[in-house]
């Protein structure tokens, strides 16, 4: 398994968009929190979150190829197969079905990041720590708000035994700790 420093090098080599880098960072801190909750390897789950969109700049116009190129890149880095599968499965366009806890964790973690950032940006201070869980719940019902965020994928947190309210709290806390690096 690669280290966090090696993962950051890969991010810097493959991703040009600062917003995409921030999204990956946000997903990584949520994944680390989920790993701690489940007694899974925190650094591994954090790295999976960090690298899940490694190929997005290259596959933006071919969504069915998104995450397959990441799989190819990371397979050369001795990345465990189940970790690669979770990365591929986070993109429904690949046709890979999410089955394992890790698969669902990555999909819901990376999905909620956009909703949280969008909520923070409508607050006067634009701080994640100002976002209340009730705001996330309210915005979940507003399909036009952060319309590209899949509410159904966020709700997959319940497939791994994490109630939605708890998942929102966990995600807000994780992202709030590094808000200065996200917005």
Short mmCIF file of N, CA and C in Angstrom, two decimals:
data_model
loop_
_atom_site.label_atom_id
_atom_site.label_comp_id
_atom_site.label_asym_id
_atom_site.label_seq_id
_atom_site.Cartn_x
_atom_site.Cartn_y
_atom_site.Cartn_z
N UNK A 1 0.84 -1.19 0.00
CA UNK A 1 0.00 0.00 0.00
C UNK A 1 0.88 1.25 0.00
N UNK A 2 0.46 2.23 -0.75
CA UNK A 2 1.24 3.46 -0.83
C UNK A 2 1.00 4.33 0.42
N UNK A 3 1.88 5.25 0.65
CA UNK A 3 1.78 6.15 1.79
C UNK A 3 0.94 7.38 1.42
N UNK A 4 0.58 8.14 2.42
CA UNK A 4 -0.16 9.38 2.18
C UNK A 4 0.69 10.36 1.37
N UNK A 5 1.97 10.42 1.64
CA UNK A 5 2.86 11.30 0.86
C UNK A 5 2.91 10.88 -0.61
N UNK A 6 2.98 9.57 -0.85
CA UNK A 6 2.98 9.08 -2.23
C UNK A 6 1.64 9.38 -2.90
N UNK A 7 0.56 9.26 -2.14
CA UNK A 7 -0.77 9.57 -2.69
C UNK A 7 -0.83 11.05 -3.07
N UNK A 8 -0.28 11.91 -2.24
CA UNK A 8 -0.30 13.34 -2.54
C UNK A 8 0.51 13.66 -3.79
N UNK A 9 1.61 12.96 -3.98
CA UNK A 9 2.40 13.13 -5.20
C UNK A 9 1.56 12.76 -6.43
N UNK A 10 0.85 11.65 -6.34
CA UNK A 10 -0.01 11.22 -7.44
C UNK A 10 -1.10 12.27 -7.72
N UNK A 11 -1.70 12.79 -6.66
CA UNK A 11 -2.72 13.83 -6.82
C UNK A 11 -2.13 15.03 -7.56
N UNK A 12 -0.97 15.46 -7.15
CA UNK A 12 -0.34 16.62 -7.78
C UNK A 12 0.06 16.35 -9.23
N UNK A 13 0.38 15.10 -9.54
CA UNK A 13 0.75 14.75 -10.92
C UNK A 13 -0.47 14.68 -11.84
N UNK A 14 -1.60 14.21 -11.31
CA UNK A 14 -2.74 13.90 -12.17
C UNK A 14 -3.89 14.89 -12.12
N UNK A 15 -4.01 15.65 -11.05
CA UNK A 15 -5.15 16.58 -10.94
C UNK A 15 -4.68 18.02 -11.06
N UNK A 16 -5.34 18.76 -11.91
CA UNK A 16 -5.02 20.17 -12.11
C UNK A 16 -5.99 21.07 -11.36
N UNK A 17 -7.23 20.67 -11.26
CA UNK A 17 -8.26 21.49 -10.64
C UNK A 17 -8.11 21.53 -9.11
N UNK A 18 -7.98 22.74 -8.60
CA UNK A 18 -7.86 22.91 -7.14
C UNK A 18 -9.14 22.46 -6.44
N UNK A 19 -10.29 22.73 -7.05
CA UNK A 19 -11.55 22.31 -6.44
C UNK A 19 -11.65 20.78 -6.37
N UNK A 20 -11.15 20.12 -7.39
CA UNK A 20 -11.16 18.66 -7.37
C UNK A 20 -10.21 18.12 -6.30
N UNK A 21 -9.08 18.75 -6.15
CA UNK A 21 -8.14 18.35 -5.09
C UNK A 21 -8.80 18.53 -3.72
N UNK A 22 -9.53 19.62 -3.55
CA UNK A 22 -10.23 19.86 -2.28
C UNK A 22 -11.32 18.82 -2.05
N UNK A 23 -12.03 18.46 -3.11
CA UNK A 23 -13.05 17.41 -3.00
C UNK A 23 -12.42 16.10 -2.54
N UNK A 24 -11.31 15.74 -3.13
CA UNK A 24 -10.63 14.50 -2.74
C UNK A 24 -10.15 14.55 -1.29
N UNK A 25 -9.65 15.70 -0.87
CA UNK A 25 -9.23 15.87 0.51
C UNK A 25 -10.41 15.72 1.46
N UNK A 26 -11.53 16.33 1.10
CA UNK A 26 -12.74 16.23 1.93
C UNK A 26 -13.19 14.77 2.04
N UNK A 27 -13.20 14.07 0.92
CA UNK A 27 -13.59 12.65 0.94
C UNK A 27 -12.64 11.85 1.82
N UNK A 28 -11.37 12.20 1.80
CA UNK A 28 -10.37 11.44 2.58
C UNK A 28 -10.59 11.58 4.08
N UNK A 29 -10.95 12.77 4.55
CA UNK A 29 -11.14 12.93 5.99
C UNK A 29 -12.41 12.25 6.47
N UNK A 30 -13.43 12.23 5.62
CA UNK A 30 -14.65 11.49 5.98
C UNK A 30 -14.35 10.00 6.00
N UNK A 31 -13.61 9.53 5.02
CA UNK A 31 -13.25 8.10 4.98
C UNK A 31 -12.44 7.70 6.20
N UNK A 32 -11.55 8.55 6.64
CA UNK A 32 -10.75 8.26 7.83
C UNK A 32 -11.65 8.12 9.05
N UNK A 33 -12.63 9.01 9.16
CA UNK A 33 -13.58 8.93 10.28
C UNK A 33 -14.42 7.65 10.22
N UNK A 34 -14.85 7.29 9.02
CA UNK A 34 -15.63 6.05 8.88
C UNK A 34 -14.79 4.84 9.24
N UNK A 35 -13.53 4.84 8.82
CA UNK A 35 -12.63 3.73 9.16
C UNK A 35 -12.49 3.60 10.67
N UNK A 36 -12.33 4.72 11.35
CA UNK A 36 -12.21 4.69 12.81
C UNK A 36 -13.48 4.12 13.43
N UNK A 37 -14.62 4.50 12.90
CA UNK A 37 -15.89 4.00 13.42
C UNK A 37 -16.00 2.48 13.26
N UNK A 38 -15.52 1.97 12.14
CA UNK A 38 -15.65 0.55 11.85
C UNK A 38 -14.45 -0.29 12.28
N UNK A 39 -13.42 0.35 12.82
CA UNK A 39 -12.22 -0.39 13.20
C UNK A 39 -11.42 -0.87 12.00
N UNK A 40 -11.48 -0.11 10.92
CA UNK A 40 -10.75 -0.41 9.69
C UNK A 40 -9.45 0.41 9.68
N UNK A 41 -8.52 0.08 8.79
CA UNK A 41 -7.26 0.84 8.73
C UNK A 41 -7.49 2.28 8.27
N UNK A 42 -7.35 3.20 9.21
CA UNK A 42 -7.68 4.60 8.94
C UNK A 42 -6.83 5.20 7.83
N UNK A 43 -5.54 4.94 7.85
CA UNK A 43 -4.69 5.56 6.82
C UNK A 43 -5.02 5.01 5.44
N UNK A 44 -5.34 3.73 5.34
CA UNK A 44 -5.71 3.15 4.05
C UNK A 44 -7.00 3.78 3.52
N UNK A 45 -8.01 3.86 4.37
CA UNK A 45 -9.29 4.44 3.94
C UNK A 45 -9.12 5.91 3.58
N UNK A 46 -8.28 6.61 4.32
CA UNK A 46 -8.01 8.02 4.02
C UNK A 46 -7.38 8.14 2.63
N UNK A 47 -6.43 7.28 2.31
CA UNK A 47 -5.76 7.31 1.01
C UNK A 47 -6.73 6.95 -0.11
N UNK A 48 -7.62 6.01 0.13
CA UNK A 48 -8.64 5.66 -0.87
C UNK A 48 -9.49 6.88 -1.18
N UNK A 49 -9.92 7.58 -0.14
CA UNK A 49 -10.71 8.79 -0.35
C UNK A 49 -9.94 9.85 -1.11
N UNK A 50 -8.67 9.98 -0.80
CA UNK A 50 -7.83 10.98 -1.45
C UNK A 50 -7.66 10.68 -2.94
N UNK A 51 -7.55 9.41 -3.29
CA UNK A 51 -7.22 9.03 -4.67
C UNK A 51 -8.43 8.64 -5.54
N UNK A 52 -9.62 8.64 -4.99
CA UNK A 52 -10.76 8.08 -5.72
C UNK A 52 -11.05 8.76 -7.05
N UNK A 53 -10.73 10.04 -7.18
CA UNK A 53 -10.98 10.76 -8.44
C UNK A 53 -9.70 11.12 -9.18
N UNK A 54 -8.68 10.34 -8.99
CA UNK A 54 -7.36 10.62 -9.56
C UNK A 54 -7.38 10.86 -11.06
N UNK A 55 -8.28 10.21 -11.77
CA UNK A 55 -8.32 10.33 -13.23
C UNK A 55 -9.37 11.30 -13.75
N UNK A 56 -10.03 12.02 -12.87
CA UNK A 56 -11.19 12.81 -13.30
C UNK A 56 -10.85 13.85 -14.36
N UNK A 57 -9.74 14.53 -14.23
CA UNK A 57 -9.37 15.53 -15.23
C UNK A 57 -9.22 14.90 -16.61
N UNK A 58 -8.75 13.66 -16.64
CA UNK A 58 -8.53 12.97 -17.93
C UNK A 58 -9.79 12.31 -18.48
N UNK A 59 -10.74 12.00 -17.61
CA UNK A 59 -11.94 11.27 -18.06
C UNK A 59 -13.21 12.09 -17.97
N UNK A 60 -13.08 13.36 -17.70
CA UNK A 60 -14.24 14.25 -17.51
C UNK A 60 -15.27 14.11 -18.65
N UNK A 61 -14.80 13.98 -19.86
CA UNK A 61 -15.70 13.89 -21.01
C UNK A 61 -16.11 12.46 -21.34
N UNK A 62 -15.59 11.49 -20.61
CA UNK A 62 -15.93 10.07 -20.80
C UNK A 62 -16.26 9.45 -19.44
N UNK A 63 -17.43 9.77 -18.89
CA UNK A 63 -17.74 9.34 -17.53
C UNK A 63 -17.70 7.82 -17.32
N UNK A 64 -17.93 7.07 -18.37
CA UNK A 64 -17.88 5.60 -18.22
C UNK A 64 -16.44 5.11 -18.02
N UNK A 65 -15.46 5.93 -18.38
CA UNK A 65 -14.05 5.56 -18.18
C UNK A 65 -13.51 6.06 -16.84
N UNK A 66 -14.26 7.00 -16.22
CA UNK A 66 -13.81 7.55 -14.94
C UNK A 66 -13.70 6.43 -13.90
N UNK A 67 -12.61 6.42 -13.23
CA UNK A 67 -12.19 5.48 -12.18
C UNK A 67 -11.50 4.24 -12.76
N UNK A 68 -11.74 3.92 -14.01
CA UNK A 68 -11.02 2.80 -14.64
C UNK A 68 -9.55 3.17 -14.88
N UNK A 69 -9.30 4.41 -15.24
CA UNK A 69 -7.93 4.86 -15.42
C UNK A 69 -7.22 4.94 -14.06
N UNK A 70 -7.95 5.37 -13.04
CA UNK A 70 -7.40 5.37 -11.68
C UNK A 70 -7.02 3.95 -11.29
N UNK A 71 -7.89 3.01 -11.59
CA UNK A 71 -7.62 1.60 -11.31
C UNK A 71 -6.32 1.16 -11.98
N UNK A 72 -6.15 1.55 -13.22
CA UNK A 72 -4.93 1.19 -13.97
C UNK A 72 -3.69 1.82 -13.33
N UNK A 73 -3.77 3.09 -13.00
CA UNK A 73 -2.63 3.79 -12.39
C UNK A 73 -2.26 3.15 -11.06
N UNK A 74 -3.26 2.92 -10.21
CA UNK A 74 -2.99 2.41 -8.87
C UNK A 74 -2.62 0.93 -8.85
N UNK A 75 -3.02 0.19 -9.85
CA UNK A 75 -2.63 -1.23 -9.90
C UNK A 75 -1.12 -1.36 -10.10
N UNK A 76 -0.51 -0.35 -10.70
CA UNK A 76 0.95 -0.33 -10.85
C UNK A 76 1.65 0.03 -9.54
N UNK A 77 0.87 0.53 -8.58
CA UNK A 77 1.41 0.96 -7.30
C UNK A 77 1.18 -0.09 -6.21
N UNK A 78 0.84 -1.31 -6.58
CA UNK A 78 0.60 -2.38 -5.62
C UNK A 78 -0.54 -2.02 -4.66
N UNK A 79 -1.60 -1.48 -5.22
CA UNK A 79 -2.79 -1.10 -4.46
C UNK A 79 -3.67 -2.35 -4.32
N UNK A 80 -4.15 -2.67 -3.14
CA UNK A 80 -4.96 -3.88 -2.95
C UNK A 80 -6.20 -3.90 -3.83
N UNK A 81 -6.54 -5.09 -4.32
CA UNK A 81 -7.66 -5.28 -5.25
C UNK A 81 -8.98 -4.75 -4.69
N UNK A 82 -9.28 -5.03 -3.42
CA UNK A 82 -10.56 -4.58 -2.88
C UNK A 82 -10.62 -3.05 -2.79
N UNK A 83 -9.48 -2.40 -2.64
CA UNK A 83 -9.44 -0.94 -2.63
C UNK A 83 -9.70 -0.40 -4.04
N UNK A 84 -9.11 -1.06 -5.02
CA UNK A 84 -9.35 -0.67 -6.41
C UNK A 84 -10.83 -0.85 -6.77
N UNK A 85 -11.40 -1.96 -6.32
CA UNK A 85 -12.82 -2.22 -6.61
C UNK A 85 -13.71 -1.13 -6.03
N UNK A 86 -13.41 -0.68 -4.82
CA UNK A 86 -14.21 0.39 -4.20
C UNK A 86 -14.12 1.67 -5.02
N UNK A 87 -12.92 1.98 -5.50
CA UNK A 87 -12.75 3.18 -6.32
C UNK A 87 -13.54 3.07 -7.62
N UNK A 88 -13.47 1.92 -8.27
CA UNK A 88 -14.23 1.73 -9.51
C UNK A 88 -15.73 1.78 -9.23
N UNK A 89 -16.17 1.15 -8.15
CA UNK A 89 -17.60 1.07 -7.84
C UNK A 89 -18.20 2.41 -7.44
N UNK A 90 -17.37 3.37 -7.03
CA UNK A 90 -17.95 4.68 -6.65
C UNK A 90 -18.56 5.37 -7.86
N UNK A 91 -18.12 5.01 -9.05
CA UNK A 91 -18.67 5.57 -10.29
C UNK A 91 -19.66 4.57 -10.88
N UNK A 92 -20.92 4.86 -10.75
CA UNK A 92 -21.96 3.95 -11.25
C UNK A 92 -21.88 3.71 -12.74
N UNK A 93 -21.26 4.63 -13.47
CA UNK A 93 -21.16 4.50 -14.93
C UNK A 93 -20.27 3.33 -15.35
N UNK A 94 -19.44 2.80 -14.42
CA UNK A 94 -18.58 1.66 -14.78
C UNK A 94 -19.35 0.35 -14.82
N UNK A 95 -20.51 0.33 -14.18
CA UNK A 95 -21.30 -0.89 -14.12
C UNK A 95 -20.91 -1.80 -12.97
N UNK A 96 -19.88 -1.45 -12.23
CA UNK A 96 -19.49 -2.26 -11.08
C UNK A 96 -20.47 -2.01 -9.93
N UNK A 97 -20.95 -3.08 -9.36
CA UNK A 97 -21.93 -2.99 -8.28
C UNK A 97 -21.22 -2.85 -6.94
N UNK A 98 -21.70 -1.92 -6.13
CA UNK A 98 -21.17 -1.79 -4.77
C UNK A 98 -21.70 -2.94 -3.93
N UNK A 99 -20.77 -3.63 -3.24
CA UNK A 99 -21.16 -4.79 -2.42
C UNK A 99 -20.61 -4.71 -1.01
N UNK A 100 -19.41 -4.22 -0.87
CA UNK A 100 -18.70 -4.25 0.41
C UNK A 100 -18.88 -2.93 1.17
N UNK A 101 -18.63 -2.99 2.46
CA UNK A 101 -18.73 -1.81 3.32
C UNK A 101 -17.86 -0.67 2.76
N UNK A 102 -16.66 -1.01 2.34
CA UNK A 102 -15.76 0.00 1.79
C UNK A 102 -16.35 0.66 0.54
N UNK A 103 -16.99 -0.11 -0.31
CA UNK A 103 -17.60 0.42 -1.54
C UNK A 103 -18.64 1.49 -1.20
N UNK A 104 -19.54 1.14 -0.28
CA UNK A 104 -20.61 2.07 0.11
C UNK A 104 -20.04 3.28 0.84
N UNK A 105 -19.05 3.03 1.69
CA UNK A 105 -18.44 4.13 2.46
C UNK A 105 -17.85 5.17 1.52
N UNK A 106 -17.09 4.73 0.53
CA UNK A 106 -16.48 5.68 -0.39
C UNK A 106 -17.54 6.44 -1.18
N UNK A 107 -18.53 5.74 -1.67
CA UNK A 107 -19.56 6.38 -2.49
C UNK A 107 -20.32 7.45 -1.70
N UNK A 108 -20.74 7.12 -0.48
CA UNK A 108 -21.51 8.11 0.28
C UNK A 108 -20.61 9.23 0.79
N UNK A 109 -19.38 8.91 1.15
CA UNK A 109 -18.46 9.94 1.65
C UNK A 109 -18.14 10.97 0.58
N UNK A 110 -17.81 10.50 -0.61
CA UNK A 110 -17.45 11.45 -1.65
C UNK A 110 -18.66 12.23 -2.14
N UNK A 111 -19.84 11.66 -2.01
CA UNK A 111 -21.05 12.36 -2.46
C UNK A 111 -21.46 13.48 -1.51
N UNK A 112 -21.35 13.26 -0.22
CA UNK A 112 -21.82 14.29 0.72
C UNK A 112 -20.91 15.52 0.73
N UNK A 113 -19.68 15.39 0.27
CA UNK A 113 -18.77 16.54 0.31
C UNK A 113 -19.33 17.72 -0.47
N UNK A 114 -19.90 17.47 -1.61
CA UNK A 114 -20.45 18.56 -2.44
C UNK A 114 -21.62 19.25 -1.78
N UNK A 115 -22.46 18.50 -1.10
CA UNK A 115 -23.60 19.08 -0.41
C UNK A 115 -23.15 19.95 0.76
N UNK A 116 -22.16 19.47 1.49
CA UNK A 116 -21.65 20.24 2.63
C UNK A 116 -20.98 21.54 2.17
N UNK A 117 -20.16 21.46 1.15
CA UNK A 117 -19.50 22.67 0.64
C UNK A 117 -20.54 23.66 0.11
N UNK A 118 -21.52 23.17 -0.64
CA UNK A 118 -22.56 24.06 -1.17
C UNK A 118 -23.31 24.74 -0.03
N UNK A 119 -23.61 24.00 1.02
CA UNK A 119 -24.28 24.61 2.18
C UNK A 119 -23.41 25.67 2.82
N UNK A 120 -22.14 25.37 2.99
CA UNK A 120 -21.23 26.33 3.62
C UNK A 120 -21.14 27.62 2.80
N UNK A 121 -21.14 27.49 1.50
CA UNK A 121 -20.98 28.66 0.64
C UNK A 121 -22.16 29.63 0.68
N UNK A 122 -23.32 29.18 1.13
CA UNK A 122 -24.46 30.10 1.24
C UNK A 122 -24.51 30.79 2.60
N UNK A 123 -23.66 30.36 3.53
CA UNK A 123 -23.58 31.02 4.84
C UNK A 123 -22.74 32.30 4.68
N UNK A 124 -23.07 33.34 5.44
CA UNK A 124 -22.30 34.59 5.32
C UNK A 124 -20.80 34.41 5.55
N UNK A 125 -20.41 33.56 6.52
CA UNK A 125 -18.98 33.39 6.81
C UNK A 125 -18.32 32.31 5.96
N UNK A 126 -19.13 31.56 5.22
CA UNK A 126 -18.65 30.50 4.32
C UNK A 126 -17.78 29.46 5.05
N UNK A 127 -18.18 29.13 6.27
CA UNK A 127 -17.43 28.17 7.07
C UNK A 127 -18.22 26.88 7.24
N UNK A 128 -17.54 25.78 7.07
CA UNK A 128 -18.17 24.47 7.27
C UNK A 128 -18.64 24.32 8.71
N UNK A 129 -17.88 24.86 9.64
CA UNK A 129 -18.25 24.73 11.05
C UNK A 129 -19.53 25.50 11.39
N UNK A 130 -19.96 26.39 10.52
CA UNK A 130 -21.22 27.11 10.73
C UNK A 130 -22.43 26.30 10.24
N UNK A 131 -22.19 25.33 9.40
CA UNK A 131 -23.29 24.53 8.83
C UNK A 131 -23.87 23.63 9.92
N UNK A 132 -25.16 23.72 10.07
CA UNK A 132 -25.86 22.89 11.05
C UNK A 132 -26.39 21.63 10.36
N UNK A 133 -26.41 20.51 11.08
CA UNK A 133 -26.95 19.28 10.48
C UNK A 133 -28.35 19.46 9.91
N UNK A 134 -29.17 20.28 10.55
CA UNK A 134 -30.54 20.48 10.04
C UNK A 134 -30.52 21.15 8.67
N UNK A 135 -29.49 21.95 8.38
CA UNK A 135 -29.37 22.57 7.05
C UNK A 135 -29.09 21.52 5.99
N UNK A 136 -28.23 20.57 6.33
CA UNK A 136 -27.93 19.48 5.38
C UNK A 136 -29.20 18.68 5.11
N UNK A 137 -29.94 18.37 6.16
CA UNK A 137 -31.17 17.59 6.01
C UNK A 137 -32.18 18.34 5.16
N UNK A 138 -32.30 19.65 5.37
CA UNK A 138 -33.22 20.47 4.59
C UNK A 138 -32.80 20.48 3.12
N UNK A 139 -31.51 20.70 2.88
CA UNK A 139 -31.01 20.78 1.51
C UNK A 139 -31.07 19.44 0.77
N UNK A 140 -31.06 18.35 1.53
CA UNK A 140 -31.21 17.03 0.90
C UNK A 140 -32.53 16.94 0.14
N UNK A 141 -33.55 17.63 0.63
CA UNK A 141 -34.89 17.58 0.02
C UNK A 141 -35.02 18.52 -1.16
N UNK A 142 -34.08 19.46 -1.29
CA UNK A 142 -34.14 20.44 -2.37
C UNK A 142 -33.30 19.96 -3.55
N UNK A 143 -33.94 19.31 -4.49
CA UNK A 143 -33.22 18.70 -5.63
C UNK A 143 -32.47 19.73 -6.47
N UNK A 144 -32.93 20.97 -6.50
CA UNK A 144 -32.26 21.99 -7.31
C UNK A 144 -30.99 22.51 -6.64
N UNK A 145 -30.88 22.32 -5.33
CA UNK A 145 -29.70 22.78 -4.60
C UNK A 145 -28.60 21.74 -4.75
N UNK A 146 -27.42 22.15 -5.20
CA UNK A 146 -26.31 21.21 -5.46
C UNK A 146 -26.86 20.03 -6.26
N UNK A 147 -27.46 20.37 -7.39
CA UNK A 147 -28.23 19.38 -8.17
C UNK A 147 -27.41 18.19 -8.67
N UNK A 148 -26.10 18.32 -8.75
CA UNK A 148 -25.28 17.20 -9.20
C UNK A 148 -24.94 16.21 -8.10
N UNK A 149 -25.34 16.52 -6.87
CA UNK A 149 -25.07 15.63 -5.74
C UNK A 149 -26.16 14.57 -5.68
N UNK A 150 -25.76 13.32 -5.69
CA UNK A 150 -26.72 12.21 -5.64
C UNK A 150 -27.18 11.97 -4.21
N UNK A 151 -28.41 12.34 -3.95
CA UNK A 151 -28.98 12.10 -2.62
C UNK A 151 -29.10 10.60 -2.33
N UNK A 152 -29.39 9.83 -3.36
CA UNK A 152 -29.52 8.38 -3.19
C UNK A 152 -28.18 7.76 -2.75
N UNK A 153 -27.10 8.25 -3.33
CA UNK A 153 -25.78 7.72 -2.96
C UNK A 153 -25.43 8.13 -1.54
N UNK A 154 -25.74 9.33 -1.15
CA UNK A 154 -25.49 9.74 0.24
C UNK A 154 -26.23 8.81 1.20
N UNK A 155 -27.45 8.47 0.86
CA UNK A 155 -28.26 7.62 1.74
C UNK A 155 -27.74 6.19 1.83
N UNK A 156 -26.78 5.83 0.99
CA UNK A 156 -26.17 4.50 1.10
C UNK A 156 -25.40 4.33 2.41
N UNK A 157 -25.22 5.41 3.15
CA UNK A 157 -24.60 5.30 4.48
C UNK A 157 -25.40 4.32 5.34
N UNK A 158 -26.68 4.26 5.12
CA UNK A 158 -27.53 3.37 5.92
C UNK A 158 -27.30 1.90 5.56
N UNK A 159 -26.77 1.63 4.38
CA UNK A 159 -26.46 0.25 3.99
C UNK A 159 -25.26 -0.30 4.76
N UNK A 160 -24.49 0.60 5.38
CA UNK A 160 -23.35 0.16 6.18
C UNK A 160 -23.58 0.41 7.67
N UNK A 161 -24.84 0.60 8.00
CA UNK A 161 -25.21 0.72 9.40
C UNK A 161 -24.97 2.07 10.04
N UNK A 162 -24.84 3.10 9.22
CA UNK A 162 -24.65 4.45 9.76
C UNK A 162 -25.92 5.24 9.43
N UNK A 163 -26.73 5.54 10.44
CA UNK A 163 -27.93 6.33 10.18
C UNK A 163 -27.57 7.68 9.56
N UNK A 164 -28.44 8.19 8.73
CA UNK A 164 -28.18 9.43 8.01
C UNK A 164 -27.77 10.56 8.95
N UNK A 165 -28.50 10.75 10.03
CA UNK A 165 -28.17 11.84 10.97
C UNK A 165 -26.75 11.70 11.51
N UNK A 166 -26.35 10.49 11.84
CA UNK A 166 -25.00 10.25 12.34
C UNK A 166 -23.96 10.50 11.24
N UNK A 167 -24.29 10.10 10.03
CA UNK A 167 -23.37 10.31 8.91
C UNK A 167 -23.16 11.80 8.65
N UNK A 168 -24.21 12.58 8.73
CA UNK A 168 -24.11 14.03 8.55
C UNK A 168 -23.20 14.62 9.63
N UNK A 169 -23.44 14.24 10.87
CA UNK A 169 -22.62 14.74 11.99
C UNK A 169 -21.15 14.38 11.79
N UNK A 170 -20.89 13.13 11.45
CA UNK A 170 -19.53 12.64 11.24
C UNK A 170 -18.85 13.41 10.11
N UNK A 171 -19.56 13.60 9.02
CA UNK A 171 -19.00 14.28 7.84
C UNK A 171 -18.72 15.75 8.13
N UNK A 172 -19.67 16.42 8.78
CA UNK A 172 -19.46 17.83 9.13
C UNK A 172 -18.27 18.00 10.06
N UNK A 173 -18.16 17.11 11.04
CA UNK A 173 -17.04 17.20 11.99
C UNK A 173 -15.71 16.99 11.28
N UNK A 174 -15.65 15.98 10.41
CA UNK A 174 -14.40 15.68 9.70
C UNK A 174 -14.00 16.84 8.80
N UNK A 175 -14.91 17.33 8.00
CA UNK A 175 -14.59 18.43 7.09
C UNK A 175 -14.35 19.74 7.83
N UNK A 176 -15.04 19.92 8.94
CA UNK A 176 -14.88 21.13 9.72
C UNK A 176 -13.46 21.28 10.28
N UNK A 177 -12.84 20.16 10.58
CA UNK A 177 -11.48 20.20 11.12
C UNK A 177 -10.45 20.75 10.12
N UNK A 178 -10.76 20.65 8.84
CA UNK A 178 -9.82 21.13 7.82
C UNK A 178 -10.45 22.17 6.91
N UNK A 179 -11.48 22.86 7.39
CA UNK A 179 -12.22 23.79 6.54
C UNK A 179 -11.33 24.83 5.87
N UNK A 180 -10.27 25.24 6.52
CA UNK A 180 -9.39 26.24 5.92
C UNK A 180 -8.70 25.72 4.66
N UNK A 181 -8.66 24.41 4.49
CA UNK A 181 -8.05 23.82 3.30
C UNK A 181 -9.09 23.45 2.24
N UNK A 182 -10.37 23.61 2.57
CA UNK A 182 -11.44 23.18 1.67
C UNK A 182 -12.18 24.32 0.98
N UNK A 183 -12.28 25.46 1.63
CA UNK A 183 -13.05 26.57 1.04
C UNK A 183 -12.16 27.81 0.99
#
